[in-house]
Short mmCIF file of C-alpha atoms and ligand atoms in Angstrom, two decimals:
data_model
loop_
_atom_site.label_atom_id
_atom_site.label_comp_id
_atom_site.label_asym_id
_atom_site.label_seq_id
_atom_site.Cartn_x
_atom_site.Cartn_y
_atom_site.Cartn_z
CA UNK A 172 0.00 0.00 0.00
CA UNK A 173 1.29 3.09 -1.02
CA UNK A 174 -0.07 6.62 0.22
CA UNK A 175 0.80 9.73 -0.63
CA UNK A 176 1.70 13.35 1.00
CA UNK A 177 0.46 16.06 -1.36
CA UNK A 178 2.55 18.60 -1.42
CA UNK A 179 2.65 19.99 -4.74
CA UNK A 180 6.74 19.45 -6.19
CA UNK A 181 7.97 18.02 -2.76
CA UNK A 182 4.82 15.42 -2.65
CA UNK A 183 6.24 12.07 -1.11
CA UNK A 184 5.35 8.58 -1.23
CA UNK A 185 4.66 6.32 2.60
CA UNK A 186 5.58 2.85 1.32
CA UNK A 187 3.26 0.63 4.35
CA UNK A 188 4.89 -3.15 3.09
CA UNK A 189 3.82 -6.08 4.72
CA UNK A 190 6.99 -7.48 4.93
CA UNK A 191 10.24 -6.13 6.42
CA UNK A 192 13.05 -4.09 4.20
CA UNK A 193 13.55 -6.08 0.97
CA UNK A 194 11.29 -3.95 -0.81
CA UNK A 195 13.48 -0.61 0.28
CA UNK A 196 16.23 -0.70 -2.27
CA UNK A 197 13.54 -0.81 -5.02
CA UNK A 198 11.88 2.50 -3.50
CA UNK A 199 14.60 4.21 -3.21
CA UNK A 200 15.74 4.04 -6.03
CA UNK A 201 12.02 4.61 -7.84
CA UNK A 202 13.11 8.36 -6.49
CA UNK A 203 16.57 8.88 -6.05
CA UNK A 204 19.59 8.35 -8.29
CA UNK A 205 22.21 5.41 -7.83
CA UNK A 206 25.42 6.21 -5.62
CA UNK A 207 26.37 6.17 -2.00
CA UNK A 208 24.08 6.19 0.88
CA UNK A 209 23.81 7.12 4.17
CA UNK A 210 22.47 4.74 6.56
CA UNK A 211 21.82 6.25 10.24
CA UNK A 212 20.77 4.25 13.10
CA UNK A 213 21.72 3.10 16.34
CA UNK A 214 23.58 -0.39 17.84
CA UNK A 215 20.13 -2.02 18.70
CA UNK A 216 18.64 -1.79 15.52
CA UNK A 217 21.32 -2.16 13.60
CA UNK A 218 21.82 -5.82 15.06
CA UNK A 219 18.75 -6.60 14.03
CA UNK A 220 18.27 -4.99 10.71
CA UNK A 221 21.10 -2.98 8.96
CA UNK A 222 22.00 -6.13 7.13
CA UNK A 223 18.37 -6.40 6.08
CA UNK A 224 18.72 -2.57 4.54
CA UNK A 225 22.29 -2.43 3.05
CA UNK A 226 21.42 -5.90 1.02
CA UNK A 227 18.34 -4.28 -0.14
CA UNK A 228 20.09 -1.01 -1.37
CA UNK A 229 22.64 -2.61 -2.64
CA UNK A 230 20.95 -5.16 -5.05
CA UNK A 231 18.78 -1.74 -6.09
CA UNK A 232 22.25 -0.28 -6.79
CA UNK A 233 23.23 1.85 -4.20
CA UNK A 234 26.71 1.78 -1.97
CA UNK A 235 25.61 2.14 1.35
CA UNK A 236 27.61 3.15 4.61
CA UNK A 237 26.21 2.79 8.18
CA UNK A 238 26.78 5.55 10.91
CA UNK A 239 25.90 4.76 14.40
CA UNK A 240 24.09 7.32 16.78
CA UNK A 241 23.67 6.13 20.51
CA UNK A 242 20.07 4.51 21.67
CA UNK A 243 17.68 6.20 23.30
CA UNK A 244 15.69 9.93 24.25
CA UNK A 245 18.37 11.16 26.51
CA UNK A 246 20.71 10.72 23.42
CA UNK A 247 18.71 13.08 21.38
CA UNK A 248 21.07 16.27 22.10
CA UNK A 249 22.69 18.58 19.95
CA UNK A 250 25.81 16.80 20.98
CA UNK A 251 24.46 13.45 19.18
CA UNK A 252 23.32 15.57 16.10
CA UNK A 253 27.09 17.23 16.22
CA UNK A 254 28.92 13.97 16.34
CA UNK A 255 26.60 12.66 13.47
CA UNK A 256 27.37 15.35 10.89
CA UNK A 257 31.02 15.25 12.01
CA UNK A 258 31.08 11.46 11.52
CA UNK A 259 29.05 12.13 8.19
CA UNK A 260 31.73 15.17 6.81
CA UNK A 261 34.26 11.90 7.48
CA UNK A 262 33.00 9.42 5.36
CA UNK A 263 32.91 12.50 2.02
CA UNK A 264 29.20 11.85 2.04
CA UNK A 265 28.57 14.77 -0.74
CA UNK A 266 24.61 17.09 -1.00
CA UNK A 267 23.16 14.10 -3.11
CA UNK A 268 23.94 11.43 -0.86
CA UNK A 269 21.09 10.61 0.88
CA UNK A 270 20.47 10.08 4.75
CA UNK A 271 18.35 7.08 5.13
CA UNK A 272 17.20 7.27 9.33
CA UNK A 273 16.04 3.72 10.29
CA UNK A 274 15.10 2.99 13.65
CA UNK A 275 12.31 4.69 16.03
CA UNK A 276 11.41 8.40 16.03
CA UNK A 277 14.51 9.36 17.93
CA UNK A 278 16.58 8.09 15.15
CA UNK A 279 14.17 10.02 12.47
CA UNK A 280 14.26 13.17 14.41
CA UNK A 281 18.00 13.11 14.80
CA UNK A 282 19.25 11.85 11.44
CA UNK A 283 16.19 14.17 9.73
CA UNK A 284 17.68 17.20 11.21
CA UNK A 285 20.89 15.92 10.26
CA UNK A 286 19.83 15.88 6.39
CA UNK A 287 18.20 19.49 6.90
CA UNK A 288 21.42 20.98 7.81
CA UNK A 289 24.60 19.07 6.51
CA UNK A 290 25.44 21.43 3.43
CA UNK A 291 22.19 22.96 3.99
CA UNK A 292 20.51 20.06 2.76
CA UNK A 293 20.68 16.44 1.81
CA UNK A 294 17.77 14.36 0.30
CA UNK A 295 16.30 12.13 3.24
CA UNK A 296 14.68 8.73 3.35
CA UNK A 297 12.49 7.76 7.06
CA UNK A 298 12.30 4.36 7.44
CA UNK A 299 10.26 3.79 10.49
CA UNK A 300 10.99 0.39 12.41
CA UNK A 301 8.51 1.24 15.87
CA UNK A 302 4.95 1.85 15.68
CA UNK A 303 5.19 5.82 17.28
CA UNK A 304 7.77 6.25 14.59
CA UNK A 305 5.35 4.70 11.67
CA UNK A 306 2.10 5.97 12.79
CA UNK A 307 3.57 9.90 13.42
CA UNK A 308 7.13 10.59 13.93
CA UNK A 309 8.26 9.85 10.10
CA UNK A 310 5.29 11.44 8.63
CA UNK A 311 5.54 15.39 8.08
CA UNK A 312 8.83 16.65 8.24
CA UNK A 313 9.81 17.37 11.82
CA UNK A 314 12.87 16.88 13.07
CA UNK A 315 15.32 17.99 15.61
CA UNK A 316 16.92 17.37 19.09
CA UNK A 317 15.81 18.41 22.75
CA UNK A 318 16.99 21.02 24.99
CA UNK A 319 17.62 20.63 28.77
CA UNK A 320 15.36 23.53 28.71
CA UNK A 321 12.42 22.12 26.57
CA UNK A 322 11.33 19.12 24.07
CA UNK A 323 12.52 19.81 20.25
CA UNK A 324 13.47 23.00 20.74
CA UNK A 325 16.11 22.43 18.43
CA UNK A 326 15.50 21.58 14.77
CA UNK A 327 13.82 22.05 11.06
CA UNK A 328 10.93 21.70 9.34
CA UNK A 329 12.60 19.20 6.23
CA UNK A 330 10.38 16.59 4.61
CA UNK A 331 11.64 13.16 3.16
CA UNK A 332 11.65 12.11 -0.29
CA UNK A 333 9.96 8.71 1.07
CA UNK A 334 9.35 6.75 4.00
CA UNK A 335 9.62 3.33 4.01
CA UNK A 336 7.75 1.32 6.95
CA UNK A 337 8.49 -2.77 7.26
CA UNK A 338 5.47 -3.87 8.99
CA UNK A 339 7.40 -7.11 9.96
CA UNK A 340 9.96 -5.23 11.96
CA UNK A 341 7.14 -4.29 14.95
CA UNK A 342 7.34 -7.78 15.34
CA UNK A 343 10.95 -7.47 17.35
CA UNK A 344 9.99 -4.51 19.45
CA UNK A 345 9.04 -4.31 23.38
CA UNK A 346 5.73 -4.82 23.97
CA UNK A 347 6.06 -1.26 25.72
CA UNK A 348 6.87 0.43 22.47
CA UNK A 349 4.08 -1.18 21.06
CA UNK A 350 1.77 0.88 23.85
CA UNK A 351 4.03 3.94 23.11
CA UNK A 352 2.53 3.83 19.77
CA UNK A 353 -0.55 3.55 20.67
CA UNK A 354 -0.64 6.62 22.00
CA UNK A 355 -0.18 7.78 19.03
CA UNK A 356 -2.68 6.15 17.17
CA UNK A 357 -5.59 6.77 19.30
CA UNK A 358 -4.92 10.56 19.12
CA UNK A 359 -5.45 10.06 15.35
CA UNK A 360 -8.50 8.08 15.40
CA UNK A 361 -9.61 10.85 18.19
CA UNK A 362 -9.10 13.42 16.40
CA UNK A 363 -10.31 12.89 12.42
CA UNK A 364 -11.00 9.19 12.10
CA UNK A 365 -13.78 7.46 14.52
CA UNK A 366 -13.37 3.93 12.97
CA UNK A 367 -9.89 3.82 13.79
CA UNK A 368 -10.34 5.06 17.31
CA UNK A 369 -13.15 2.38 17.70
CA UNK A 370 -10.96 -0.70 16.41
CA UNK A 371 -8.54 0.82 19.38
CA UNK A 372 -11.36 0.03 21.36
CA UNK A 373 -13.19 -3.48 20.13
CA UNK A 374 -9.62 -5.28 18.90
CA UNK A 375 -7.18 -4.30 22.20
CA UNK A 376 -5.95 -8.18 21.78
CA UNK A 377 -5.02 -9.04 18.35
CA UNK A 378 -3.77 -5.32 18.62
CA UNK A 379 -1.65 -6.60 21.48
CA UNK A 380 -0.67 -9.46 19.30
CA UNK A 381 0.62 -7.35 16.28
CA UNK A 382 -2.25 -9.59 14.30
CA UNK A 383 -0.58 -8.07 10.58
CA UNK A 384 -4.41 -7.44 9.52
CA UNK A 385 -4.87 -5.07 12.60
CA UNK A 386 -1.67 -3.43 12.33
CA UNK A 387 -2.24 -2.85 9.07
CA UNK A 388 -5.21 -0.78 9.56
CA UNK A 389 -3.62 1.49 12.26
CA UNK A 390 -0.59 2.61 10.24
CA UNK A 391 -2.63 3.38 7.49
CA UNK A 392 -5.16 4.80 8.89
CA UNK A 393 -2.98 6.98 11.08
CA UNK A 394 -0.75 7.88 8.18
CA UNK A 395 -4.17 9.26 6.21
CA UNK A 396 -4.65 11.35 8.77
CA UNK A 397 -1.45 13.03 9.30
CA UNK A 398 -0.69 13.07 5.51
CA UNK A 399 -3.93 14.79 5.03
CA UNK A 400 -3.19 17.10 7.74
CA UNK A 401 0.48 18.06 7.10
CA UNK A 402 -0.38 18.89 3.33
CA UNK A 403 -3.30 21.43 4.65
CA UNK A 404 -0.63 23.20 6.95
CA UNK A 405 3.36 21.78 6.56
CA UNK A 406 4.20 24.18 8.88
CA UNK A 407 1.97 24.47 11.76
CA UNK A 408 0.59 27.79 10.77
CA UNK A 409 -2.86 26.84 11.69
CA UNK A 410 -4.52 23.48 11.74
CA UNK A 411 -0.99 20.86 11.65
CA UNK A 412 -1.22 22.47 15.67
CA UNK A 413 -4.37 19.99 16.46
CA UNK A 414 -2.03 17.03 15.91
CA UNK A 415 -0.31 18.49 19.32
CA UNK A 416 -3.60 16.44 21.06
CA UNK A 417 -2.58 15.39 24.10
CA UNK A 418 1.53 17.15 23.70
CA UNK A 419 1.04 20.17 25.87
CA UNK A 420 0.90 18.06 28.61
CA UNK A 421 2.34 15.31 27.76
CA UNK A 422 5.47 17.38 26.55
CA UNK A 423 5.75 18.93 30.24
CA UNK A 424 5.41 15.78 31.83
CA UNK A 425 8.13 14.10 30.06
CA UNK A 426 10.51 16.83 30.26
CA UNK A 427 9.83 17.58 34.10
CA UNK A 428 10.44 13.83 34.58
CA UNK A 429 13.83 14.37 32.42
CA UNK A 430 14.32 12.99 28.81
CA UNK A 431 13.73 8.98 28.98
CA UNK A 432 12.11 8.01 32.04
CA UNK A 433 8.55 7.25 30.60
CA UNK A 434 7.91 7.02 26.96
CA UNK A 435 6.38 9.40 24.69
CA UNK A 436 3.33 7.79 23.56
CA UNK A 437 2.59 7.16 27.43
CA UNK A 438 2.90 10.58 27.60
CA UNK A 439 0.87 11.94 25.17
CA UNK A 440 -1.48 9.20 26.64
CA UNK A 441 -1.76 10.42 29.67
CA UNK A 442 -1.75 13.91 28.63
CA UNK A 443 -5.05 13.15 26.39
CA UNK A 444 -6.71 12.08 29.03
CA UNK A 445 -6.23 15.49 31.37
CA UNK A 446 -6.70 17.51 28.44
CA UNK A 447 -10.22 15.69 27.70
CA UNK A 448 -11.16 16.01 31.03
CA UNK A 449 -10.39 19.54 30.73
CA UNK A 450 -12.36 20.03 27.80
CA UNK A 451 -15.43 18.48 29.38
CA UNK A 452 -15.04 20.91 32.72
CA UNK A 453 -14.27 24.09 31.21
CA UNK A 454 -15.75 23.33 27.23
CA UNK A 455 -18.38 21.84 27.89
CA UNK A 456 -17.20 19.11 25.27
CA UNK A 457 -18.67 15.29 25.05
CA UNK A 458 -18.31 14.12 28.11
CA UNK A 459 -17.86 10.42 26.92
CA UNK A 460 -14.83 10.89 25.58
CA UNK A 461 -12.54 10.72 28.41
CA UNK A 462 -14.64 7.98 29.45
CA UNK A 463 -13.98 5.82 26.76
CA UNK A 464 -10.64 7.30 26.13
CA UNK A 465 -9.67 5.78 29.58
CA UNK A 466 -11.36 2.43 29.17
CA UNK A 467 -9.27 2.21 25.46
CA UNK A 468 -6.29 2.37 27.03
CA UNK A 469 -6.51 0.60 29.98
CA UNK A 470 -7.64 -2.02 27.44
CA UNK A 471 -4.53 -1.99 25.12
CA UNK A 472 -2.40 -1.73 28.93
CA UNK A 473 -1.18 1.42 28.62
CA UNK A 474 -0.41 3.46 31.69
CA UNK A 475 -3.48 6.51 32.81
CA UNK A 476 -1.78 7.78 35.56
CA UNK A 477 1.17 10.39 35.73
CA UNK A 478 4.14 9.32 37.80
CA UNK A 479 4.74 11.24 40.88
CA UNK A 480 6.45 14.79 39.66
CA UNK A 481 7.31 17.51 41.19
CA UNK A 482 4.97 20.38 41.32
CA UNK A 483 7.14 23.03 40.19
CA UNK A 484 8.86 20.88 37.88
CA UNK A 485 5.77 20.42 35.83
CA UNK A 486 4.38 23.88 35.53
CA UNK A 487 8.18 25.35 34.43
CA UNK A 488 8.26 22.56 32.12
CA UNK A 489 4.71 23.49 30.62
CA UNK A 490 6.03 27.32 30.56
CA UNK A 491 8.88 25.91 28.22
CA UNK A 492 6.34 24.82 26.10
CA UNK A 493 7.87 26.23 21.71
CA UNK A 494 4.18 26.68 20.93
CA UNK A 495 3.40 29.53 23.73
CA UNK A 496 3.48 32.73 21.89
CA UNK A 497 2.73 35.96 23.71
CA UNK A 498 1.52 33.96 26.54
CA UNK A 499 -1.15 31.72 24.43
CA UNK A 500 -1.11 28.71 23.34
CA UNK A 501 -2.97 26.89 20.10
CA UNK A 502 -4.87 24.20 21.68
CA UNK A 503 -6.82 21.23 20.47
CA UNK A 504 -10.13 20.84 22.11
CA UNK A 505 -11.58 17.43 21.53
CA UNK A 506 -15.87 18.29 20.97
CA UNK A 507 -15.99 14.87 20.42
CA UNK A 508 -14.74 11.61 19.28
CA UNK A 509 -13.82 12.92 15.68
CA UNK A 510 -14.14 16.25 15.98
CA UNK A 511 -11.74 18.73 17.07
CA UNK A 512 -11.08 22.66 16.91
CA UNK A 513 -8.51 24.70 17.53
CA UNK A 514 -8.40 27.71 20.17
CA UNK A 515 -6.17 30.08 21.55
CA UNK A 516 -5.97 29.45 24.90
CA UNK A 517 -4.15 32.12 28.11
CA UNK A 518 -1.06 29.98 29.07
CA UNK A 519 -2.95 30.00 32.57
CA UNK A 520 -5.46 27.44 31.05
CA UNK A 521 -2.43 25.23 30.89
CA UNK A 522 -2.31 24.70 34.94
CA UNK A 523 -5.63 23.89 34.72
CA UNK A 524 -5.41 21.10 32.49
CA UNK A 525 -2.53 20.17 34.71
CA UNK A 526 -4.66 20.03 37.30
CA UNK A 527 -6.76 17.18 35.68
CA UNK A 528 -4.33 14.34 36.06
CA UNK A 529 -4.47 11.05 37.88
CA UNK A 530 -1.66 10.34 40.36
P1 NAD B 720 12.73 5.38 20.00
O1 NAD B 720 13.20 5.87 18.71
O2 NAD B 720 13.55 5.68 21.20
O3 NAD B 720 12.55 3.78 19.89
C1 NAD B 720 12.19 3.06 21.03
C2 NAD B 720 13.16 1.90 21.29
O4 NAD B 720 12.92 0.84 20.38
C3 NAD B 720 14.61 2.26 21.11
O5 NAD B 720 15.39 1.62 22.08
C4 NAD B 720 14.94 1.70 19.72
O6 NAD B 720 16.31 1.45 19.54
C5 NAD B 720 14.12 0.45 19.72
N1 NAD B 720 13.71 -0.05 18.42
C6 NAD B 720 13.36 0.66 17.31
N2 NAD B 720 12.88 -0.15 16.36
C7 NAD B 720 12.94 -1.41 16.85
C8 NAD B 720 12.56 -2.68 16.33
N3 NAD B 720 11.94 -2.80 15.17
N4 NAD B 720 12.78 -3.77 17.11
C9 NAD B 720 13.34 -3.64 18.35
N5 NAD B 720 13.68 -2.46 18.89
C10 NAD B 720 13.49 -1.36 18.15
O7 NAD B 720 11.25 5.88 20.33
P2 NAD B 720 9.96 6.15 19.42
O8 NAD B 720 8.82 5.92 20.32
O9 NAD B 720 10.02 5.46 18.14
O10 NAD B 720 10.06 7.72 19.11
C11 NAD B 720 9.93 8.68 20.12
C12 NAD B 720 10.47 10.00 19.61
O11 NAD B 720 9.70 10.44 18.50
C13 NAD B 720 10.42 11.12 20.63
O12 NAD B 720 11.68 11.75 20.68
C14 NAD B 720 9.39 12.08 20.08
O13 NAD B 720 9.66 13.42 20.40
C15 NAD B 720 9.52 11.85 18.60
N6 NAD B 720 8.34 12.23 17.82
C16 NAD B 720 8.53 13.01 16.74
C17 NAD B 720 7.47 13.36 15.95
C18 NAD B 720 7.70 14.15 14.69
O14 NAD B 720 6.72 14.58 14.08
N7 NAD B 720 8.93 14.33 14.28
C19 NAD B 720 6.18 12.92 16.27
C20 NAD B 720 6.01 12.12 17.39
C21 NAD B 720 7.10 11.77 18.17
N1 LIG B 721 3.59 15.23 16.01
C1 LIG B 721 3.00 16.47 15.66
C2 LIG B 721 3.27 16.92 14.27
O1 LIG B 721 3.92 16.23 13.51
O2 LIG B 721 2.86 17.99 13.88
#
């Protein structure tokens, strides 16, 4: 299944195989001319497929090269980015080699805002081997690196040419990443697509057990969504800012817990659900939808309680927040299971949405 993200001259294909990466060579090079490659990603996926990637490039006529980045969020720092490019520069990679980022959505981030800025600009392929990473993180064209003072407050805006998502390589990841993802994909369905939100809700085993059929559906179905999104508004002028559902506090909770303690989707999870319950209390919005937004993901096992923070923490961390501008803050506001809108919202509002999560 192939989709598309329509964006006039820099439209891209999302490649959603069944299999794993033997089809990637032959996509690539659909797009991009023969010659070296780039391929970033880090010592855990690399065991388990870099082989898989560099066989498939190079029987579609490429010359691949592998640089490692280290594993994990606390790794995605400027220093990480740095070492990249330097290790990049070292192996003569020229502007038309392309940077193919496989691995999760740290990888994509990191090596993505690696191909925005190495000589202002190498062509860049996402290949997507978690769900988060398939369902969002590859989709759309951010990238970038945290800051000790806030989440991604580092980076571009630089689309790929194509991503590339292997179904079959969910199959090796922690059942924890799998829930990650999930967070993920229920903001989707919540926000523009009810039938995937309710197969969240009436298929939380075979979803569990990666049934192929099942997952599937979600990556396309989330992938519709955020392609159709990201070609209204690439660059979050206006409506791109409802796919920050759940992120405003989600973002404050992970970076007041610091960078790697709880995982992003579980995040954004968690950060749905106070923001829902928010926009029941002081919306008046459908009051089902936290309901059944909590009963989902207890379902599919993913965590509805924030870990104990620190007061303070959290509110400075919500103050760091890169969308506040002149003390307001774009907001999605869930009406209902569907439908969403956007509103500018006093960065006040914010403690009060804080205010609605479970301990
Ligand atoms: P991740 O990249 O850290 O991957 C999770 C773990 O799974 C890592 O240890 C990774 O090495 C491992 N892994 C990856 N693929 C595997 C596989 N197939 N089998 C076994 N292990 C595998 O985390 P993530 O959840 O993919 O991404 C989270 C990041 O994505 C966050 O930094 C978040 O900010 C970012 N994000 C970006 C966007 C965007 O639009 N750019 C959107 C959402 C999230
Ligand atoms: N993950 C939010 C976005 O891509 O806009």
């Amino acid at each position: 299944m192939v989709l598309t993200v329509e964006l006039g001259e820099r439209a891209y294909p999302i490649h959603v195989a069944d299999g794993g990466l033997e089809g990637l060579g032959a996509a690539v090079a659909a797009l991009l001319p023969p010659g070296r490659a780039a391929l970033v990603t880090n010592p855990v996926v690399g065991a388990l497929y870099l082989d898989a990637a560099m066989d498939s490039l190079t029987a579609a006529g490429f010359e691949p090269f592998s640089v490692m980045i280290p594993d994990g969020e606390a790794y995605k720092t400027v220093d990480t980015w740095h070492a990249l490019i330097e290790s990049l520069l070292a192996a003569r990679m020229t502007r038309s080699t392309p940077i193919i980022a496989l691995g999760g959505g740290v990888t994509g981030d990191i090596a993505g805002f690696a191909a925005a800025s190495v000589m202002r600009g190498c062509p860049l392929v996402q290949v997507p081997t978690t769900l988060l990473s398939m369902v969002d993180s590859s989709v759309g064209g951010k990238t970038g690196v945290n800051s000790p003072r806030g989440k991604n407050l580092i980076g571009a805006f630089y689309q790929p040419r194509l991503v590339y998502a292997g179904l079959q390589t969910l199959t090796t990841l922690d059942i924890a990443e799998i829930r990650s993802g999930l967070g993920e994909v229920i903001k989707h369905g919540l926000l523009q697509d009810p039938a995937l939100f309710a197969l969240c809700e009436e298929r939380p085993e075979d979803i569990l057990a990666l049934s192929p059929d099942v997952m599937r559906a979600l990556v396309v179905g989330c992938c519709r969504v955020k392609a159709d999104v990201v070609a209204q508004d690439e660059r979050e002028g206006g409506i791109r800012a409802i796919l920050n559902l759940g992120h405003t506090v989600g973002h404050a909770i992970e970076n007041a817990l610091g960078y790697g303690e709880m995982r992003h989707g579980e995040c954004v999870g968690i950060g749905m659900l106070a923001e829902a319950r928010w926009a029941v209390e002081e919306r008046g919005c459908d009051s089902e939808v936290p309901v059944r937004l909590r009963a989902c993901m207890e379902r599919l096992q993913m965590p509805t309680r924030a870990p104990t923070i620190d007061h303070d923490q959290l509110i400075t961390a919500a103050r760091a927040d890169k969308k506040l501008s002149r003390g307001t803050l774009s907001t999605a506001i869930l009406e209902t299971i569907g439908r969403v809108r956007l509103e500018r919202i006093p960065s006040g509002e914010i403690l009060s949405m804080m205010a609605r999560l479970e301990f």
